[in-house]
mmCIF file of C-alpha atoms in Angstrom:
data_model
loop_
_atom_site.group_PDB
_atom_site.id
_atom_site.type_symbol
_atom_site.label_atom_id
_atom_site.label_comp_id
_atom_site.label_asym_id
_atom_site.label_seq_id
_atom_site.Cartn_x
_atom_site.Cartn_y
_atom_site.Cartn_z
ATOM 1 C CA MET A 1 55.082 -25.501 28.955
ATOM 2 C CA ASP A 2 55.460 -27.897 26.014
ATOM 3 C CA ILE A 3 53.613 -26.102 23.230
ATOM 4 C CA LYS A 4 54.813 -26.386 19.642
ATOM 5 C CA LYS A 5 55.952 -23.110 18.137
ATOM 6 C CA GLN A 6 53.531 -23.316 15.237
ATOM 7 C CA HIS A 7 50.609 -23.580 17.650
ATOM 8 C CA ARG A 8 48.897 -20.229 18.251
ATOM 9 C CA ILE A 9 48.757 -19.656 21.997
ATOM 10 C CA SER A 10 45.140 -19.417 23.110
ATOM 11 C CA LEU A 11 43.327 -18.216 26.201
ATOM 12 C CA LYS A 12 42.875 -21.891 27.091
ATOM 13 C CA ASP A 13 46.659 -22.438 27.002
ATOM 14 C CA LEU A 14 47.234 -19.528 29.369
ATOM 15 C CA ALA A 15 44.464 -20.705 31.691
ATOM 16 C CA LYS A 16 45.847 -24.250 31.804
ATOM 17 C CA GLU A 17 49.372 -23.057 32.592
ATOM 18 C CA LEU A 18 48.161 -20.809 35.412
ATOM 19 C CA GLY A 19 45.616 -23.275 36.785
ATOM 20 C CA VAL A 20 42.747 -20.819 36.433
ATOM 21 C CA SER A 21 39.664 -20.577 34.236
ATOM 22 C CA ILE A 22 39.516 -19.069 30.754
ATOM 23 C CA ALA A 23 37.136 -16.501 32.216
ATOM 24 C CA THR A 24 39.821 -15.337 34.675
ATOM 25 C CA VAL A 25 42.429 -15.002 31.910
ATOM 26 C CA SER A 26 40.045 -13.132 29.634
ATOM 27 C CA ARG A 27 39.073 -10.679 32.364
ATOM 28 C CA ALA A 28 42.689 -10.167 33.442
ATOM 29 C CA LEU A 29 43.747 -9.252 29.914
ATOM 30 C CA ARG A 30 40.873 -6.766 29.780
ATOM 31 C CA ASN A 31 41.951 -5.182 33.117
ATOM 32 C CA SER A 32 38.682 -6.175 34.731
ATOM 33 C CA PRO A 33 38.322 -4.887 38.314
ATOM 34 C CA GLU A 34 36.955 -8.348 39.198
ATOM 35 C CA ILE A 35 40.525 -9.700 38.942
ATOM 36 C CA GLY A 36 43.149 -8.684 41.497
ATOM 37 C CA ALA A 37 46.251 -6.767 40.433
ATOM 38 C CA GLU A 38 48.572 -9.674 41.241
ATOM 39 C CA MET A 39 46.621 -12.133 39.070
ATOM 40 C CA GLN A 40 46.348 -9.585 36.268
ATOM 41 C CA GLN A 41 50.111 -9.214 36.275
ATOM 42 C CA ARG A 42 50.693 -12.990 36.330
ATOM 43 C CA VAL A 43 48.414 -13.419 33.327
ATOM 44 C CA LYS A 44 50.040 -10.581 31.393
ATOM 45 C CA ASP A 45 53.550 -11.788 32.181
ATOM 46 C CA LEU A 46 52.746 -15.291 30.951
ATOM 47 C CA ALA A 47 51.025 -13.920 27.852
ATOM 48 C CA LYS A 48 54.164 -11.955 27.034
ATOM 49 C CA LYS A 49 56.458 -14.897 27.764
ATOM 50 C CA LEU A 50 54.505 -17.267 25.509
ATOM 51 C CA ASN A 51 54.038 -14.610 22.822
ATOM 52 C CA TYR A 52 50.274 -14.672 23.136
ATOM 53 C CA ARG A 53 48.558 -12.648 20.416
ATOM 54 C CA PRO A 54 44.819 -12.053 20.275
ATOM 55 C CA ASN A 55 43.170 -13.667 17.272
ATOM 56 C CA PRO A 56 43.605 -11.155 14.412
ATOM 57 C CA PHE A 57 40.176 -12.037 13.089
ATOM 58 C CA ALA A 58 38.711 -11.291 16.512
ATOM 59 C CA GLN A 59 40.507 -7.945 16.531
ATOM 60 C CA SER A 60 39.017 -7.032 13.175
ATOM 61 C CA LEU A 61 35.606 -8.109 14.453
ATOM 62 C CA ARG A 62 35.911 -5.765 17.436
ATOM 63 C CA LYS A 63 37.202 -2.915 15.272
ATOM 64 C CA GLU A 64 34.401 -3.155 12.724
ATOM 65 C CA ALA A 65 31.893 -4.126 15.423
ATOM 66 C CA PRO A 66 29.746 -6.566 13.440
ATOM 67 C CA LYS A 67 27.329 -8.742 15.377
ATOM 68 C CA VAL A 68 28.415 -12.379 15.080
ATOM 69 C CA ILE A 69 26.979 -15.641 16.456
ATOM 70 C CA GLY A 70 28.953 -18.897 16.526
ATOM 71 C CA VAL A 71 27.169 -22.189 15.794
ATOM 72 C CA VAL A 72 28.671 -25.653 16.337
ATOM 73 C CA VAL A 73 26.910 -28.787 15.063
ATOM 74 C CA PRO A 74 27.908 -32.474 14.980
ATOM 75 C CA ASN A 75 27.514 -33.083 11.243
ATOM 76 C CA LEU A 76 26.954 -30.261 8.775
ATOM 77 C CA VAL A 77 26.334 -32.545 5.792
ATOM 78 C CA THR A 78 23.082 -34.019 7.136
ATOM 79 C CA HIS A 79 19.792 -32.421 6.161
ATOM 80 C CA TYR A 80 18.717 -31.956 9.783
ATOM 81 C CA TYR A 81 21.680 -29.826 10.822
ATOM 82 C CA ALA A 82 21.712 -27.930 7.540
ATOM 83 C CA ALA A 83 18.032 -27.077 8.015
ATOM 84 C CA VAL A 84 18.560 -26.000 11.650
ATOM 85 C CA LEU A 85 21.454 -23.798 10.530
ATOM 86 C CA ASP A 86 19.233 -22.315 7.829
ATOM 87 C CA GLY A 87 16.668 -21.382 10.473
ATOM 88 C CA ILE A 88 19.358 -19.832 12.684
ATOM 89 C CA GLU A 89 20.698 -17.797 9.762
ATOM 90 C CA ASP A 90 17.231 -16.562 8.775
ATOM 91 C CA GLU A 91 16.460 -15.337 12.298
ATOM 92 C CA ALA A 92 19.962 -13.918 12.845
ATOM 93 C CA ARG A 93 19.815 -11.988 9.564
ATOM 94 C CA ARG A 94 16.501 -10.407 10.556
ATOM 95 C CA ALA A 95 18.172 -9.166 13.742
ATOM 96 C CA GLY A 96 21.277 -7.878 11.952
ATOM 97 C CA TYR A 97 23.635 -10.701 12.957
ATOM 98 C CA SER A 98 26.020 -12.855 10.939
ATOM 99 C CA ILE A 99 26.740 -16.555 11.536
ATOM 100 C CA ILE A 100 30.024 -18.460 11.806
ATOM 101 C CA SER A 101 29.496 -22.237 11.812
ATOM 102 C CA ALA A 102 31.788 -25.073 12.887
ATOM 103 C CA ASN A 103 31.495 -28.832 12.395
ATOM 104 C CA SER A 104 32.481 -30.961 15.401
ATOM 105 C CA HIS A 105 32.400 -34.186 13.349
ATOM 106 C CA GLU A 106 30.819 -35.809 16.442
ATOM 107 C CA SER A 107 34.166 -35.281 18.243
ATOM 108 C CA TYR A 108 34.577 -33.827 21.742
ATOM 109 C CA GLU A 109 38.008 -32.465 20.830
ATOM 110 C CA ASP A 110 36.734 -30.701 17.694
ATOM 111 C CA GLU A 111 33.762 -29.328 19.611
ATOM 112 C CA ALA A 112 35.941 -27.947 22.421
ATOM 113 C CA HIS A 113 38.317 -26.447 19.841
ATOM 114 C CA ALA A 114 35.410 -24.743 18.054
ATOM 115 C CA ILE A 115 34.150 -23.276 21.336
ATOM 116 C CA ASP A 116 37.663 -22.051 22.141
ATOM 117 C CA ASN A 117 37.858 -20.392 18.718
ATOM 118 C CA PHE A 118 34.506 -18.706 19.245
ATOM 119 C CA ILE A 119 35.718 -17.335 22.588
ATOM 120 C CA GLY A 120 38.841 -15.990 20.864
ATOM 121 C CA MET A 121 36.714 -14.389 18.160
ATOM 122 C CA HIS A 122 34.602 -12.649 20.815
ATOM 123 C CA VAL A 123 31.328 -13.779 19.237
ATOM 124 C CA GLU A 124 28.292 -12.306 20.943
ATOM 125 C CA GLY A 125 26.739 -15.706 21.560
ATOM 126 C CA ILE A 126 26.916 -19.412 20.729
ATOM 127 C CA ILE A 127 24.368 -22.010 19.624
ATOM 128 C CA ALA A 128 25.449 -25.652 20.021
ATOM 129 C CA CYS A 129 24.356 -29.258 19.618
ATOM 130 C CA LEU A 130 26.497 -31.764 21.537
ATOM 131 C CA ALA A 131 28.817 -34.116 19.690
ATOM 132 C CA GLN A 132 28.191 -37.774 20.474
ATOM 133 C CA GLY A 133 31.744 -37.964 21.830
ATOM 134 C CA THR A 134 31.098 -35.309 24.481
ATOM 135 C CA THR A 135 30.743 -36.545 28.041
ATOM 136 C CA ASP A 136 32.877 -33.828 29.692
ATOM 137 C CA TYR A 137 31.100 -30.469 29.775
ATOM 138 C CA HIS A 138 33.962 -28.391 31.176
ATOM 139 C CA HIS A 139 34.223 -26.186 28.075
ATOM 140 C CA PHE A 140 30.562 -25.251 28.444
ATOM 141 C CA GLU A 141 30.944 -24.629 32.167
ATOM 142 C CA GLU A 142 33.663 -22.105 31.279
ATOM 143 C CA ILE A 143 31.205 -20.400 28.909
ATOM 144 C CA ALA A 144 28.775 -20.067 31.817
ATOM 145 C CA GLU A 145 31.572 -18.648 33.996
ATOM 146 C CA MET A 146 32.415 -16.067 31.366
ATOM 147 C CA GLY A 147 28.807 -15.041 30.958
ATOM 148 C CA ILE A 148 28.817 -15.702 27.203
ATOM 149 C CA PRO A 149 25.237 -16.300 25.976
ATOM 150 C CA LEU A 150 24.747 -19.890 24.806
ATOM 151 C CA VAL A 151 21.734 -21.960 23.747
ATOM 152 C CA PHE A 152 21.638 -25.711 23.076
ATOM 153 C CA PHE A 153 19.412 -27.421 20.543
ATOM 154 C CA GLY A 154 18.667 -31.106 19.966
ATOM 155 C CA ARG A 155 21.284 -32.686 22.241
ATOM 156 C CA THR A 156 21.726 -30.706 25.430
ATOM 157 C CA CYS A 157 23.568 -30.540 28.759
ATOM 158 C CA LEU A 158 23.768 -28.238 31.797
ATOM 159 C CA THR A 159 20.100 -27.353 31.325
ATOM 160 C CA ASP A 160 20.068 -25.508 34.648
ATOM 161 C CA LYS A 161 22.591 -23.032 33.201
ATOM 162 C CA PHE A 162 21.632 -22.713 29.527
ATOM 163 C CA SER A 163 18.414 -22.387 27.567
ATOM 164 C CA SER A 164 17.596 -25.246 25.226
ATOM 165 C CA VAL A 165 15.381 -26.147 22.289
ATOM 166 C CA THR A 166 14.460 -29.802 21.910
ATOM 167 C CA ALA A 167 11.843 -31.919 20.163
ATOM 168 C CA ASN A 168 9.220 -34.109 21.839
ATOM 169 C CA GLY A 169 11.200 -37.207 20.922
ATOM 170 C CA ASP A 170 9.688 -39.334 23.701
ATOM 171 C CA GLU A 171 6.108 -38.679 22.578
ATOM 172 C CA ALA A 172 7.023 -39.083 18.914
ATOM 173 C CA ALA A 173 8.776 -42.419 19.504
ATOM 174 C CA GLN A 174 5.817 -43.626 21.543
ATOM 175 C CA MET A 175 3.390 -42.682 18.752
ATOM 176 C CA ALA A 176 5.586 -44.371 16.141
ATOM 177 C CA THR A 177 5.869 -47.579 18.176
ATOM 178 C CA GLN A 178 2.127 -47.559 18.825
ATOM 179 C CA HIS A 179 1.504 -47.212 15.072
ATOM 180 C CA LEU A 180 3.693 -50.271 14.430
ATOM 181 C CA ILE A 181 1.745 -52.246 17.028
ATOM 182 C CA ASP A 182 -1.609 -51.102 15.623
ATOM 183 C CA THR A 183 -0.609 -52.213 12.132
ATOM 184 C CA GLY A 184 0.484 -55.707 13.046
ATOM 185 C CA SER A 185 4.082 -55.590 14.287
ATOM 186 C CA ARG A 186 4.763 -57.652 17.402
ATOM 187 C CA ARG A 187 8.535 -57.798 17.880
ATOM 188 C CA ILE A 188 9.821 -54.247 17.620
ATOM 189 C CA ALA A 189 13.493 -53.294 17.891
ATOM 190 C CA PHE A 190 14.999 -49.921 18.738
ATOM 191 C CA LEU A 191 18.252 -48.843 17.080
ATOM 192 C CA GLY A 192 19.710 -45.840 18.910
ATOM 193 C CA GLY A 193 22.828 -43.782 19.461
ATOM 194 C CA PRO A 194 25.019 -43.507 22.597
ATOM 195 C CA ASN A 195 23.024 -43.787 25.824
ATOM 196 C CA HIS A 196 24.662 -40.736 27.415
ATOM 197 C CA LEU A 197 22.920 -38.415 24.918
ATOM 198 C CA ASP A 198 19.699 -36.993 26.314
ATOM 199 C CA MET A 199 18.109 -37.181 22.848
ATOM 200 C CA VAL A 200 18.717 -40.957 22.748
ATOM 201 C CA ARG A 201 17.300 -41.422 26.235
ATOM 202 C CA ARG A 202 14.122 -39.488 25.381
ATOM 203 C CA ARG A 203 13.426 -41.445 22.214
ATOM 204 C CA LYS A 204 14.192 -44.809 23.793
ATOM 205 C CA HIS A 205 11.902 -43.929 26.714
ATOM 206 C CA GLY A 206 8.990 -43.299 24.338
ATOM 207 C CA TYR A 207 9.566 -46.619 22.582
ATOM 208 C CA LEU A 208 9.633 -48.472 25.916
ATOM 209 C CA GLU A 209 6.503 -46.679 27.151
ATOM 210 C CA ALA A 210 4.550 -47.919 24.123
ATOM 211 C CA LEU A 211 5.677 -51.502 24.795
ATOM 212 C CA HIS A 212 4.713 -51.226 28.472
ATOM 213 C CA GLU A 213 1.296 -49.723 27.711
ATOM 214 C CA ASN A 214 0.520 -52.602 25.345
ATOM 215 C CA ARG A 215 1.924 -55.168 27.805
ATOM 216 C CA PHE A 216 4.589 -56.258 25.361
ATOM 217 C CA PRO A 217 7.665 -57.845 26.958
ATOM 218 C CA VAL A 218 10.869 -55.803 26.688
ATOM 219 C CA ASP A 219 13.655 -57.869 25.158
ATOM 220 C CA ARG A 220 16.978 -56.168 25.876
ATOM 221 C CA GLU A 221 18.477 -57.869 22.823
ATOM 222 C CA MET A 222 16.085 -55.798 20.696
ATOM 223 C CA VAL A 223 17.413 -52.484 22.080
ATOM 224 C CA VAL A 224 20.755 -51.642 20.481
ATOM 225 C CA CYS A 225 22.307 -48.264 21.322
ATOM 226 C CA ASP A 226 25.703 -47.684 19.773
ATOM 227 C CA LYS A 227 27.836 -45.157 17.907
ATOM 228 C CA ILE A 228 26.061 -42.891 15.414
ATOM 229 C CA ASP A 229 27.816 -44.224 12.339
ATOM 230 C CA TYR A 230 26.376 -45.744 9.158
ATOM 231 C CA GLU A 231 28.595 -48.863 9.084
ATOM 232 C CA VAL A 232 28.133 -49.526 12.803
ATOM 233 C CA ALA A 233 24.354 -49.172 12.481
ATOM 234 C CA LEU A 234 24.305 -51.356 9.346
ATOM 235 C CA ASN A 235 26.184 -54.141 11.141
ATOM 236 C CA ASN A 236 23.934 -53.870 14.197
ATOM 237 C CA ALA A 237 20.771 -53.992 12.095
ATOM 238 C CA GLU A 238 21.978 -56.967 10.057
ATOM 239 C CA GLY A 239 22.911 -58.734 13.286
ATOM 240 C CA LEU A 240 19.357 -58.339 14.581
ATOM 241 C CA LEU A 241 17.789 -59.390 11.287
ATOM 242 C CA ARG A 242 19.828 -62.587 11.021
ATOM 243 C CA ARG A 243 18.651 -63.836 14.410
ATOM 244 C CA SER A 244 16.151 -66.707 14.484
ATOM 245 C CA ASP A 245 13.958 -64.453 16.653
ATOM 246 C CA ARG A 246 14.512 -61.386 14.459
ATOM 247 C CA PRO A 247 12.404 -58.248 14.882
ATOM 248 C CA ASP A 248 9.431 -57.679 12.601
ATOM 249 C CA ALA A 249 9.759 -53.886 12.986
ATOM 250 C CA ILE A 250 12.439 -51.306 13.755
ATOM 251 C CA VAL A 251 12.285 -47.809 15.243
ATOM 252 C CA ALA A 252 15.494 -45.987 14.221
ATOM 253 C CA PHE A 253 17.008 -43.089 16.155
ATOM 254 C CA ASN A 254 18.099 -40.705 13.363
ATOM 255 C CA ASP A 255 18.623 -40.384 9.614
ATOM 256 C CA ILE A 256 21.997 -42.175 9.533
ATOM 257 C CA ILE A 257 20.683 -45.137 11.520
ATOM 258 C CA THR A 258 17.349 -45.154 9.663
ATOM 259 C CA PHE A 259 18.910 -45.532 6.237
ATOM 260 C CA ALA A 260 21.408 -48.076 7.549
ATOM 261 C CA ALA A 261 18.456 -50.152 8.802
ATOM 262 C CA PHE A 262 16.664 -49.672 5.459
ATOM 263 C CA THR A 263 19.719 -51.040 3.621
ATOM 264 C CA ALA A 264 20.176 -53.882 6.125
ATOM 265 C CA ILE A 265 16.622 -55.125 5.600
ATOM 266 C CA LYS A 266 17.181 -55.261 1.848
ATOM 267 C CA ASN A 267 20.642 -56.836 2.259
ATOM 268 C CA CYS A 268 19.047 -59.641 4.257
ATOM 269 C CA GLY A 269 16.539 -60.338 1.471
ATOM 270 C CA LEU A 270 13.580 -59.228 3.559
ATOM 271 C CA ARG A 271 10.561 -57.241 2.380
ATOM 272 C CA ILE A 272 9.526 -53.840 3.756
ATOM 273 C CA PRO A 273 7.050 -53.718 5.481
ATOM 274 C CA ASP A 274 5.762 -57.303 5.052
ATOM 275 C CA ASP A 275 8.719 -58.937 6.800
ATOM 276 C CA VAL A 276 10.151 -55.943 8.663
ATOM 277 C CA ALA A 277 8.386 -52.618 9.116
ATOM 278 C CA LEU A 278 10.479 -49.481 9.602
ATOM 279 C CA ILE A 279 9.970 -46.001 11.025
ATOM 280 C CA GLY A 280 12.870 -43.626 11.462
ATOM 281 C CA PHE A 281 13.609 -40.199 12.856
ATOM 282 C CA THR A 282 14.704 -38.562 9.614
ATOM 283 C CA ASP A 283 14.022 -35.663 7.281
ATOM 284 C CA ASP A 284 10.918 -35.695 5.115
ATOM 285 C CA VAL A 285 12.754 -34.925 1.862
ATOM 286 C CA HIS A 286 14.815 -38.104 1.699
ATOM 287 C CA ALA A 287 12.101 -40.257 3.281
ATOM 288 C CA ALA A 288 9.654 -39.472 0.477
ATOM 289 C CA TYR A 289 12.009 -40.419 -2.368
ATOM 290 C CA VAL A 290 13.132 -43.944 -1.466
ATOM 291 C CA THR A 291 11.237 -47.092 -2.473
ATOM 292 C CA PRO A 292 9.195 -48.050 -0.570
ATOM 293 C CA ARG A 293 8.492 -44.539 0.718
ATOM 294 C CA MET A 294 9.668 -44.143 4.305
ATOM 295 C CA SER A 295 7.399 -43.634 7.291
ATOM 296 C CA ALA A 296 9.193 -40.999 9.307
ATOM 297 C CA ILE A 297 9.231 -38.967 12.476
ATOM 298 C CA VAL A 298 10.062 -35.550 11.106
ATOM 299 C CA ASP A 299 11.630 -32.616 12.920
ATOM 300 C CA GLN A 300 10.536 -29.059 12.288
ATOM 301 C CA SER A 301 14.252 -28.413 11.991
ATOM 302 C CA HIS A 302 14.074 -24.952 10.426
ATOM 303 C CA GLN A 303 11.754 -23.824 13.223
ATOM 304 C CA MET A 304 14.129 -25.357 15.781
ATOM 305 C CA GLY A 305 16.904 -23.138 14.402
ATOM 306 C CA VAL A 306 14.670 -20.057 14.469
ATOM 307 C CA THR A 307 13.632 -20.760 18.071
ATOM 308 C CA ALA A 308 17.220 -21.371 19.228
ATOM 309 C CA CYS A 309 18.338 -18.096 17.687
ATOM 310 C CA GLN A 310 15.422 -16.208 19.235
ATOM 311 C CA LEU A 311 16.392 -17.503 22.687
ATOM 312 C CA LEU A 312 20.034 -16.573 22.127
ATOM 313 C CA LEU A 313 19.090 -13.037 21.064
ATOM 314 C CA LYS A 314 17.006 -12.676 24.233
ATOM 315 C CA ASN A 315 20.079 -13.687 26.247
ATOM 316 C CA ILE A 316 22.356 -11.311 24.348
ATOM 317 C CA GLN A 317 19.898 -8.516 25.069
ATOM 318 C CA GLY A 318 20.109 -9.202 28.816
ATOM 319 C CA ASP A 319 17.411 -11.774 29.531
ATOM 320 C CA THR A 320 19.193 -14.294 31.783
ATOM 321 C CA LYS A 321 16.188 -16.571 32.337
ATOM 322 C CA VAL A 322 16.810 -20.222 31.390
ATOM 323 C CA TYR A 323 14.171 -21.300 28.845
ATOM 324 C CA LYS A 324 13.239 -24.834 27.785
ATOM 325 C CA LYS A 325 11.366 -24.794 24.479
ATOM 326 C CA ILE A 326 9.917 -27.807 22.691
ATOM 327 C CA VAL A 327 9.364 -27.866 18.928
ATOM 328 C CA PRO A 328 7.038 -30.837 18.267
ATOM 329 C CA GLN A 329 7.828 -33.524 15.718
ATOM 330 C CA GLN A 330 5.404 -34.911 13.152
ATOM 331 C CA LEU A 331 4.681 -38.576 12.415
ATOM 332 C CA VAL A 332 4.339 -39.073 8.660
ATOM 333 C CA ILE A 333 2.973 -42.492 7.688
ATOM 334 C CA ARG A 334 3.934 -43.861 4.287
ATOM 335 C CA ASP A 335 4.748 -47.340 2.979
ATOM 336 C CA THR A 336 7.468 -48.812 5.223
ATOM 337 C CA SER A 337 5.455 -49.280 8.389
ATOM 338 C CA ALA A 338 1.859 -50.418 7.832
ATOM 339 C CA LYS A 339 1.609 -54.211 7.607
ATOM 340 C CA VAL A 340 -2.184 -54.116 7.711
ATOM 341 C CA MET A 341 -3.100 -50.759 6.112
ATOM 342 C CA LYS A 342 -2.397 -51.297 2.415
#
């Protein structure tokens, strides 16, 4: 097995070498009766050969027996994820738990590594929001195999196995698009993230439903779903706005894309909302302090964190039911969207 010496051997390394799941390795090392004697010995022999050592932090956790929850988010520096984490921490503290957080940086590899670390730390449960780079859910399937409590929020997968907390993004996007239509916009674009994310699909669906209900034609050129990245979104927005048939309104998927679109409109010398109206899924704090003030679809992000933690605690306490909770979003109308209402 070609593993560099400075790399700490993990349960995942042992599982990969033996061709078994992490759950099997973990149970074998704990002498679980669910694992046969021959497999237990194979696991222990390999662990000895590769100088496997349990995570020392995990050992101290077990010795002192604190109650710890692991949380992995795509981007800790955004207000949304910080506010969700704040809600998780508030609810966890009330129940006597501590939080360890990890930033996936929208990377599948970083996300999988964080989950692996949490397993090694023997956290009592995990709360996660998918990275945009995640299309392989094997690391979460292993969590299900091991019986480790896990709850998704925002961006989800394997919803038959894990509880989830989401927003009503489809309804919110439909309301936002309808507002743009009601206030004079006629050629409305949607700037989204990667199509494989369920959150993107929900919000795009709501936008399209509003167009269909008003018998507006759907122009595929006006629907741009790409990487969640400021520069990518800025380029995409400017590309739309420099077309001869440019949009006169934009619905933007999240805070990064919303403020990229805001900048693009100004870069193109266009007026908001007279030339191009804008509504974005973003936090209320930043939306209220730009000029013109941003119309926004606002998450109850703190409550989302509280709800996710409540579901995880239920699971930790033995409730194995799979819950699907919705925390509704709020449409806040300000200055960037109403062409008529001035």
